[in-house]
Short mmCIF file of C-alpha atoms and ligand atoms in Angstrom, two decimals:
data_model
loop_
_atom_site.label_atom_id
_atom_site.label_comp_id
_atom_site.label_asym_id
_atom_site.label_seq_id
_atom_site.Cartn_x
_atom_site.Cartn_y
_atom_site.Cartn_z
CA MET Y 1 -17.32 -22.74 -58.26
CA ARG Y 2 -16.55 -25.09 -55.38
CA THR Y 3 -18.95 -27.83 -54.42
CA THR Y 4 -19.82 -28.78 -50.87
CA THR Y 5 -22.62 -30.54 -49.00
CA GLY Y 6 -25.19 -29.02 -46.67
CA TRP Y 7 -28.70 -28.99 -45.31
CA GLN Y 8 -31.14 -27.03 -47.41
CA ALA Y 9 -34.73 -26.14 -46.48
CA THR Y 10 -37.47 -27.91 -48.37
CA GLY Y 11 -40.26 -26.33 -46.34
CA PRO Y 12 -40.89 -24.74 -42.95
CA THR Y 13 -39.98 -27.82 -40.95
CA ALA Y 14 -37.69 -30.01 -43.03
CA LEU Y 15 -34.21 -29.88 -44.48
CA ARG Y 16 -32.60 -32.22 -46.93
CA ARG Y 17 -28.98 -33.06 -47.53
CA THR Y 18 -27.87 -31.67 -50.86
CA SER Y 19 -24.81 -30.45 -52.72
CA LEU Y 20 -24.20 -26.69 -52.66
CA GLU Y 21 -21.97 -24.35 -54.58
CA ARG Y 22 -19.52 -21.99 -52.95
CA ARG Y 23 -17.81 -19.20 -54.81
CA ASP Y 24 -14.20 -19.48 -55.91
CA LEU Y 25 -11.94 -17.65 -53.49
CA ARG Y 26 -11.65 -13.91 -54.04
CA PRO Y 27 -8.34 -12.32 -53.10
CA ASP Y 28 -9.58 -11.49 -49.57
CA ASP Y 29 -11.53 -14.70 -48.97
CA ILE Y 30 -10.80 -17.80 -46.97
CA ALA Y 31 -12.40 -21.23 -47.26
CA VAL Y 32 -13.46 -22.79 -43.96
CA ARG Y 33 -14.22 -26.42 -43.26
CA VAL Y 34 -17.23 -26.09 -40.96
CA ASP Y 35 -16.83 -28.45 -38.02
CA TYR Y 36 -19.56 -27.27 -35.64
CA CYS Y 37 -22.56 -25.04 -36.23
CA GLY Y 38 -24.94 -23.86 -33.52
CA VAL Y 39 -28.71 -24.00 -33.93
CA CYS Y 40 -30.15 -20.56 -33.22
CA HIS Y 41 -33.74 -19.39 -32.72
CA SER Y 42 -33.24 -17.25 -35.84
CA ASP Y 43 -32.91 -20.47 -37.83
CA LEU Y 44 -36.38 -21.48 -36.69
CA HIS Y 45 -37.76 -18.09 -37.72
CA ALA Y 46 -36.06 -18.26 -41.12
CA LEU Y 47 -37.42 -21.74 -41.76
CA HIS Y 48 -40.87 -20.74 -40.59
CA ALA Y 49 -40.89 -17.83 -43.05
CA TYR Y 50 -39.43 -19.89 -45.88
CA ASP Y 51 -41.53 -20.30 -49.00
CA GLN Y 52 -39.90 -22.82 -51.33
CA HIS Y 53 -41.79 -21.53 -54.38
CA THR Y 54 -40.74 -17.89 -54.26
CA LYS Y 55 -37.55 -17.67 -52.27
CA ALA Y 56 -33.94 -18.39 -53.02
CA PRO Y 57 -32.48 -21.53 -51.44
CA LEU Y 58 -32.27 -21.45 -47.65
CA VAL Y 59 -29.36 -23.05 -45.80
CA PRO Y 60 -29.49 -21.86 -42.16
CA GLY Y 61 -26.62 -21.61 -39.69
CA HIS Y 62 -24.79 -18.50 -38.53
CA GLU Y 63 -22.62 -19.45 -35.59
CA PHE Y 64 -19.90 -21.88 -36.54
CA THR Y 65 -16.34 -22.91 -35.97
CA GLY Y 66 -13.94 -24.72 -38.22
CA VAL Y 67 -10.55 -24.82 -39.85
CA VAL Y 68 -9.11 -22.78 -42.71
CA THR Y 69 -8.66 -24.93 -45.81
CA GLY Y 70 -7.79 -22.27 -48.38
CA ILE Y 71 -6.75 -18.62 -48.51
CA GLY Y 72 -7.12 -15.91 -51.15
CA ARG Y 73 -3.96 -14.41 -52.57
CA GLU Y 74 -4.22 -11.17 -50.52
CA VAL Y 75 -4.77 -12.90 -47.19
CA THR Y 76 -1.60 -12.58 -45.16
CA THR Y 77 -2.56 -13.07 -41.53
CA ARG Y 78 -3.93 -16.56 -41.79
CA SER Y 79 -2.77 -19.99 -42.83
CA VAL Y 80 -4.35 -23.24 -43.85
CA GLY Y 81 -5.06 -25.19 -40.67
CA ASP Y 82 -5.88 -22.16 -38.48
CA ARG Y 83 -8.95 -22.49 -36.28
CA VAL Y 84 -11.58 -19.83 -36.97
CA ALA Y 85 -15.07 -18.81 -35.90
CA VAL Y 86 -17.74 -17.08 -37.98
CA GLY Y 87 -20.91 -15.36 -36.75
CA ASN Y 88 -24.00 -13.92 -38.33
CA ILE Y 89 -22.36 -11.17 -40.40
CA VAL Y 90 -19.98 -11.85 -43.28
CA ASP Y 91 -19.56 -8.41 -44.87
CA SER Y 92 -20.50 -4.74 -44.56
CA CYS Y 93 -19.97 -1.55 -46.55
CA GLY Y 94 -16.78 -0.70 -44.66
CA VAL Y 95 -17.13 3.07 -45.11
CA CYS Y 96 -20.22 4.29 -43.21
CA ALA Y 97 -20.03 5.80 -39.74
CA MET Y 98 -21.07 2.52 -38.10
CA CYS Y 99 -18.43 0.52 -39.95
CA GLU Y 100 -15.85 3.22 -39.15
CA ALA Y 101 -16.79 2.83 -35.50
CA GLY Y 102 -16.27 -0.94 -35.65
CA GLN Y 103 -20.00 -1.59 -35.44
CA GLU Y 104 -20.40 -3.44 -38.70
CA ASN Y 105 -23.49 -5.08 -37.20
CA PHE Y 106 -25.24 -1.69 -37.55
CA CYS Y 107 -23.87 -0.88 -41.04
CA HIS Y 108 -26.02 1.84 -42.65
CA ALA Y 109 -25.93 -0.10 -45.92
CA PHE Y 110 -27.02 -3.21 -44.00
CA PRO Y 111 -24.52 -5.91 -43.10
CA THR Y 112 -24.40 -9.01 -45.29
CA LEU Y 113 -25.98 -11.81 -43.30
CA THR Y 114 -24.31 -15.20 -43.18
CA TYR Y 115 -27.36 -16.83 -44.72
CA GLY Y 116 -30.32 -15.34 -46.52
CA GLY Y 117 -28.22 -12.25 -47.20
CA THR Y 118 -27.19 -10.78 -50.52
CA ASP Y 119 -23.54 -11.00 -51.49
CA ARG Y 120 -22.20 -7.48 -52.08
CA GLN Y 121 -20.24 -8.43 -55.20
CA ASP Y 122 -22.26 -10.95 -57.18
CA GLY Y 123 -25.75 -10.44 -55.72
CA SER Y 124 -26.16 -14.12 -54.88
CA THR Y 125 -28.04 -15.29 -51.78
CA THR Y 126 -25.72 -16.35 -48.99
CA LEU Y 127 -26.03 -19.96 -47.76
CA GLY Y 128 -25.28 -20.63 -44.11
CA GLY Y 129 -23.20 -22.87 -41.92
CA TYR Y 130 -25.34 -26.01 -41.97
CA SER Y 131 -22.81 -27.16 -44.52
CA ARG Y 132 -19.32 -28.61 -44.67
CA GLU Y 133 -17.63 -25.60 -46.27
CA TYR Y 134 -18.14 -21.85 -46.10
CA VAL Y 135 -16.30 -19.17 -48.08
CA VAL Y 136 -16.01 -15.88 -46.22
CA ARG Y 137 -14.17 -12.58 -46.39
CA ASP Y 138 -11.18 -13.03 -44.15
CA ALA Y 139 -12.08 -9.88 -42.18
CA PHE Y 140 -15.28 -11.54 -40.94
CA ALA Y 141 -13.68 -14.73 -39.68
CA TYR Y 142 -12.11 -14.60 -36.21
CA PRO Y 143 -9.25 -16.57 -34.74
CA LEU Y 144 -10.63 -19.22 -32.41
CA PRO Y 145 -8.29 -19.01 -29.42
CA ALA Y 146 -6.61 -22.14 -28.16
CA GLY Y 147 -8.40 -23.48 -25.12
CA LEU Y 148 -11.89 -22.89 -26.47
CA ASP Y 149 -13.66 -26.09 -27.37
CA PRO Y 150 -14.82 -25.66 -30.99
CA ALA Y 151 -18.30 -27.11 -30.34
CA ALA Y 152 -18.96 -25.12 -27.17
CA ALA Y 153 -17.54 -21.97 -28.79
CA ALA Y 154 -19.82 -22.01 -31.84
CA PRO Y 155 -22.79 -20.43 -30.00
CA LEU Y 156 -20.56 -17.60 -28.81
CA MET Y 157 -20.64 -16.24 -32.36
CA CYS Y 158 -24.34 -15.30 -32.27
CA ALA Y 159 -25.84 -15.79 -28.81
CA GLY Y 160 -22.57 -14.91 -27.10
CA VAL Y 161 -21.73 -11.67 -28.81
CA THR Y 162 -25.36 -10.53 -28.61
CA VAL Y 163 -25.14 -10.51 -24.81
CA TRP Y 164 -21.47 -9.48 -24.69
CA GLU Y 165 -21.89 -6.11 -26.42
CA PRO Y 166 -24.52 -4.75 -24.02
CA LEU Y 167 -22.71 -6.10 -20.95
CA ARG Y 168 -19.53 -4.33 -22.06
CA HIS Y 169 -21.10 -1.10 -23.24
CA LEU Y 170 -23.19 -0.80 -20.09
CA GLY Y 171 -19.94 -0.99 -18.13
CA VAL Y 172 -20.57 -4.26 -16.31
CA GLY Y 173 -17.61 -5.17 -14.10
CA PRO Y 174 -16.69 -5.83 -10.48
CA GLY Y 175 -19.36 -4.37 -8.22
CA SER Y 176 -22.06 -4.29 -10.89
CA ARG Y 177 -25.40 -5.81 -10.04
CA VAL Y 178 -26.78 -7.68 -13.03
CA ALA Y 179 -30.05 -9.56 -13.47
CA VAL Y 180 -30.60 -11.93 -16.37
CA ALA Y 181 -34.21 -12.68 -17.28
CA GLY Y 182 -34.74 -15.93 -19.16
CA LEU Y 183 -32.31 -18.82 -19.01
CA GLY Y 184 -31.93 -20.11 -22.57
CA GLY Y 185 -29.24 -19.83 -25.23
CA LEU Y 186 -28.73 -16.09 -24.68
CA GLY Y 187 -29.44 -16.06 -20.95
CA HIS Y 188 -27.05 -18.78 -19.86
CA LEU Y 189 -24.19 -17.07 -21.68
CA ALA Y 190 -25.18 -13.70 -20.21
CA VAL Y 191 -24.94 -15.23 -16.73
CA ARG Y 192 -21.53 -16.78 -17.40
CA MET Y 193 -20.14 -13.58 -18.92
CA ALA Y 194 -21.55 -11.29 -16.22
CA VAL Y 195 -20.09 -13.53 -13.51
CA ALA Y 196 -16.73 -13.64 -15.30
CA LEU Y 197 -16.78 -9.84 -15.60
CA GLY Y 198 -17.06 -9.71 -11.80
CA ALA Y 199 -20.71 -8.74 -11.45
CA THR Y 200 -23.05 -9.97 -8.76
CA THR Y 201 -25.44 -11.86 -10.99
CA THR Y 202 -29.04 -12.92 -10.44
CA VAL Y 203 -31.27 -15.04 -12.66
CA VAL Y 204 -34.91 -14.02 -13.01
CA SER Y 205 -36.99 -16.98 -14.10
CA ARG Y 206 -40.56 -18.18 -14.04
CA THR Y 207 -39.53 -21.59 -12.86
CA ARG Y 208 -37.91 -22.32 -9.55
CA ASP Y 209 -36.53 -25.55 -10.99
CA LYS Y 210 -33.90 -23.42 -12.71
CA ARG Y 211 -32.32 -22.69 -9.34
CA ASP Y 212 -29.73 -25.46 -9.57
CA ASP Y 213 -28.95 -24.53 -13.17
CA ALA Y 214 -28.50 -20.90 -12.20
CA ARG Y 215 -26.08 -21.85 -9.44
CA LYS Y 216 -24.10 -24.14 -11.75
CA LEU Y 217 -23.72 -21.27 -14.20
CA GLY Y 218 -22.25 -19.20 -11.38
CA ALA Y 219 -25.27 -17.01 -10.57
CA HIS Y 220 -25.42 -15.73 -7.02
CA ASP Y 221 -29.20 -15.73 -6.69
CA LEU Y 222 -32.47 -16.58 -8.42
CA ILE Y 223 -35.69 -14.60 -8.36
CA ASP Y 224 -38.91 -16.39 -9.24
CA SER Y 225 -40.60 -13.91 -11.55
CA ALA Y 226 -44.03 -15.30 -10.63
CA ASP Y 227 -43.41 -14.50 -6.96
CA THR Y 228 -44.69 -10.93 -6.67
CA GLN Y 229 -43.32 -10.48 -3.16
CA HIS Y 230 -39.84 -11.54 -4.21
CA MET Y 231 -40.02 -9.31 -7.28
CA ALA Y 232 -41.18 -6.37 -5.14
CA ALA Y 233 -38.36 -6.93 -2.67
CA ALA Y 234 -35.84 -6.73 -5.53
CA ARG Y 235 -37.18 -3.40 -6.82
CA ASP Y 236 -34.54 -0.85 -7.92
CA THR Y 237 -31.63 -3.16 -7.17
CA PHE Y 238 -29.95 -3.95 -10.52
CA ASP Y 239 -27.67 -1.68 -12.53
CA VAL Y 240 -28.34 -3.78 -15.62
CA VAL Y 241 -31.19 -6.12 -16.43
CA ILE Y 242 -30.53 -8.31 -19.46
CA ASP Y 243 -33.91 -9.43 -20.80
CA THR Y 244 -33.58 -12.51 -23.01
CA VAL Y 245 -37.21 -13.62 -22.90
CA SER Y 246 -38.11 -14.41 -26.51
CA ALA Y 247 -41.92 -14.25 -26.33
CA PRO Y 248 -43.86 -10.98 -26.17
CA HIS Y 249 -44.07 -9.92 -22.52
CA ASP Y 250 -44.77 -7.03 -20.20
CA LEU Y 251 -41.61 -5.04 -19.54
CA ALA Y 252 -42.96 -3.33 -16.42
CA PRO Y 253 -41.92 -6.02 -13.91
CA TYR Y 254 -38.37 -6.00 -15.32
CA LEU Y 255 -38.14 -2.19 -15.41
CA LYS Y 256 -39.08 -2.17 -11.73
CA LEU Y 257 -36.00 -4.27 -10.99
CA VAL Y 258 -33.69 -1.66 -12.58
CA ALA Y 259 -31.84 0.61 -10.13
CA MET Y 260 -31.75 4.39 -10.49
CA ASP Y 261 -29.98 5.38 -13.73
CA GLY Y 262 -29.74 1.71 -14.66
CA THR Y 263 -30.71 0.03 -17.91
CA LEU Y 264 -33.05 -2.66 -19.12
CA SER Y 265 -31.51 -4.20 -22.23
CA LEU Y 266 -34.09 -5.99 -24.34
CA LEU Y 267 -32.39 -8.73 -26.37
CA GLY Y 268 -34.73 -11.69 -26.73
CA TYR Y 269 -37.89 -10.14 -28.14
CA LEU Y 270 -37.56 -7.61 -30.94
CA GLY Y 271 -41.18 -6.80 -31.75
CA PRO Y 272 -43.24 -3.80 -30.66
CA VAL Y 273 -43.33 -3.13 -26.93
CA THR Y 274 -45.43 -0.86 -24.75
CA VAL Y 275 -43.74 1.03 -21.94
CA GLU Y 276 -45.35 3.15 -19.28
CA ALA Y 277 -43.21 6.30 -19.32
CA THR Y 278 -43.44 6.64 -15.57
CA ASP Y 279 -41.68 3.29 -15.23
CA LEU Y 280 -38.71 5.04 -16.86
CA LEU Y 281 -39.25 8.41 -15.19
CA ILE Y 282 -39.16 7.05 -11.65
CA GLY Y 283 -35.46 6.38 -11.21
CA ARG Y 284 -34.33 7.87 -14.57
CA LYS Y 285 -34.25 4.37 -16.01
CA LYS Y 286 -33.16 3.54 -19.54
CA LEU Y 287 -34.51 1.05 -22.04
CA SER Y 288 -32.00 -0.27 -24.56
CA SER Y 289 -31.38 -3.10 -26.98
CA ALA Y 290 -28.54 -4.67 -28.94
CA GLY Y 291 -27.94 -7.43 -31.41
CA SER Y 292 -24.95 -9.25 -32.79
CA GLY Y 293 -21.58 -7.49 -32.60
CA GLY Y 294 -19.00 -5.51 -34.49
CA ARG Y 295 -15.65 -6.97 -35.44
CA PRO Y 296 -13.63 -5.51 -32.52
CA ALA Y 297 -16.17 -6.63 -29.90
CA THR Y 298 -16.46 -10.09 -31.43
CA ALA Y 299 -12.71 -10.63 -31.33
CA GLU Y 300 -12.55 -9.24 -27.78
CA MET Y 301 -15.39 -11.52 -26.68
CA LEU Y 302 -13.60 -14.63 -27.98
CA ARG Y 303 -10.38 -13.69 -26.17
CA PHE Y 304 -12.30 -12.96 -22.96
CA CYS Y 305 -14.11 -16.30 -23.15
CA ALA Y 306 -10.86 -18.17 -23.73
CA ASP Y 307 -9.17 -16.35 -20.81
CA ASN Y 308 -12.08 -16.94 -18.46
CA GLY Y 309 -13.25 -20.40 -19.46
CA VAL Y 310 -16.61 -19.15 -20.74
CA ALA Y 311 -18.43 -21.21 -23.38
CA ALA Y 312 -21.91 -22.48 -24.08
CA ASP Y 313 -23.50 -25.59 -22.59
CA VAL Y 314 -24.13 -27.57 -25.73
CA GLU Y 315 -25.74 -30.77 -26.86
CA VAL Y 316 -23.84 -31.92 -29.93
CA LEU Y 317 -25.75 -33.90 -32.55
CA PRO Y 318 -24.62 -35.28 -35.91
CA SER Y 319 -25.83 -32.87 -38.60
CA ALA Y 320 -28.12 -35.60 -39.96
CA GLN Y 321 -30.22 -35.02 -36.83
CA VAL Y 322 -30.82 -31.37 -37.67
CA ASP Y 323 -34.59 -31.86 -37.79
CA THR Y 324 -34.54 -33.31 -34.27
CA ALA Y 325 -32.52 -30.36 -33.04
CA LEU Y 326 -34.95 -27.88 -34.60
CA ASP Y 327 -37.99 -29.76 -33.24
CA ARG Y 328 -36.61 -29.83 -29.74
CA LEU Y 329 -35.51 -26.19 -29.90
CA ARG Y 330 -39.06 -25.30 -30.93
CA ARG Y 331 -40.23 -26.97 -27.70
CA ASN Y 332 -37.44 -25.33 -25.65
CA ASP Y 333 -36.14 -28.82 -24.93
CA VAL Y 334 -32.44 -27.98 -24.80
CA ARG Y 335 -29.98 -26.84 -22.18
CA TYR Y 336 -28.83 -24.63 -23.67
CA ARG Y 337 -27.78 -24.85 -27.28
CA PHE Y 338 -27.77 -27.50 -29.96
CA VAL Y 339 -24.62 -27.70 -32.02
CA LEU Y 340 -24.44 -29.77 -35.19
CA ASP Y 341 -21.32 -31.82 -35.87
CA MET Y 342 -20.76 -31.45 -39.60
CA SER Y 343 -18.25 -34.27 -39.99
CA ASP Y 344 -21.02 -36.62 -41.16
CA LEU Y 345 -21.23 -34.55 -44.37
CA ASP Y 346 -17.88 -35.85 -45.63
ZN1 ZN T 1 -28.44 -16.46 -34.18
ZN1 ZN T 2 -21.24 0.27 -43.27
#
């Protein structure tokens, strides 16, 4: 076993610095020195659900960047010193129809999650990127292209790819009309990516004070979702509506924004929803969702972001301030993603 240091949950709100064990490198593994790890809403949910008496250890973190420090004997395409990025999936069955299609995120045998997952070979619980070292199958680490800042790129690996896959698969490009509802970790990256793909992009937000932010991100317009007249005037005008609102909410106002044959992609809230069928019927509208990304799309997304200067707006904190980051994320007090600098774990 290899020993590293990380932040382990001691309860629903607190983490403590502790030493962790990583597996010895398998032939197709690499060891990664974690430099930057994003703080995702999923981390809050995992901590909230954590019961220290019954559960295996919890080390959150599933969007990180770093540098290769060791390679297994069968790894040929990578060298020590290469920059890499790792997201929220670190393995899959490799043989089901989803894996064959390059959609490992939908693996029928369930993808191995970066933390809180079960290792496919030894059955151990995976420990996440709030740590100084991670050992991962080479196939699930991605080259971090030159030109991408490693801190600002970390959130691309969860928030980024989650909005990238639907934008791509819904055919967003020049001439597309895209609306992004909710301007947080997911939403701000959806705006940047949609704009970079050539779409006319509009932010839909409850608060008018996001107008300047929306403009800075490159959005062409902002609709105040509380303004019923403005919402009514925008009816049937968007080919794609990316809904990143994380709280339970009524989909009807967003479905009304969708143009004929267009799609509402629900990404932020994954609980039960109620839909009036006529809101789909009128205009042949589609309701869809997505989450995370397969290996081909993840690699493509990183190249696209490097080529187009797309990255997250981040507030970087030393990892020792992880509790502060989580507290402030809980209160939505971040524009738009916290990233932990892991160098203080040395
Ligand atoms: Zn995440
Ligand atoms: Zn599979």
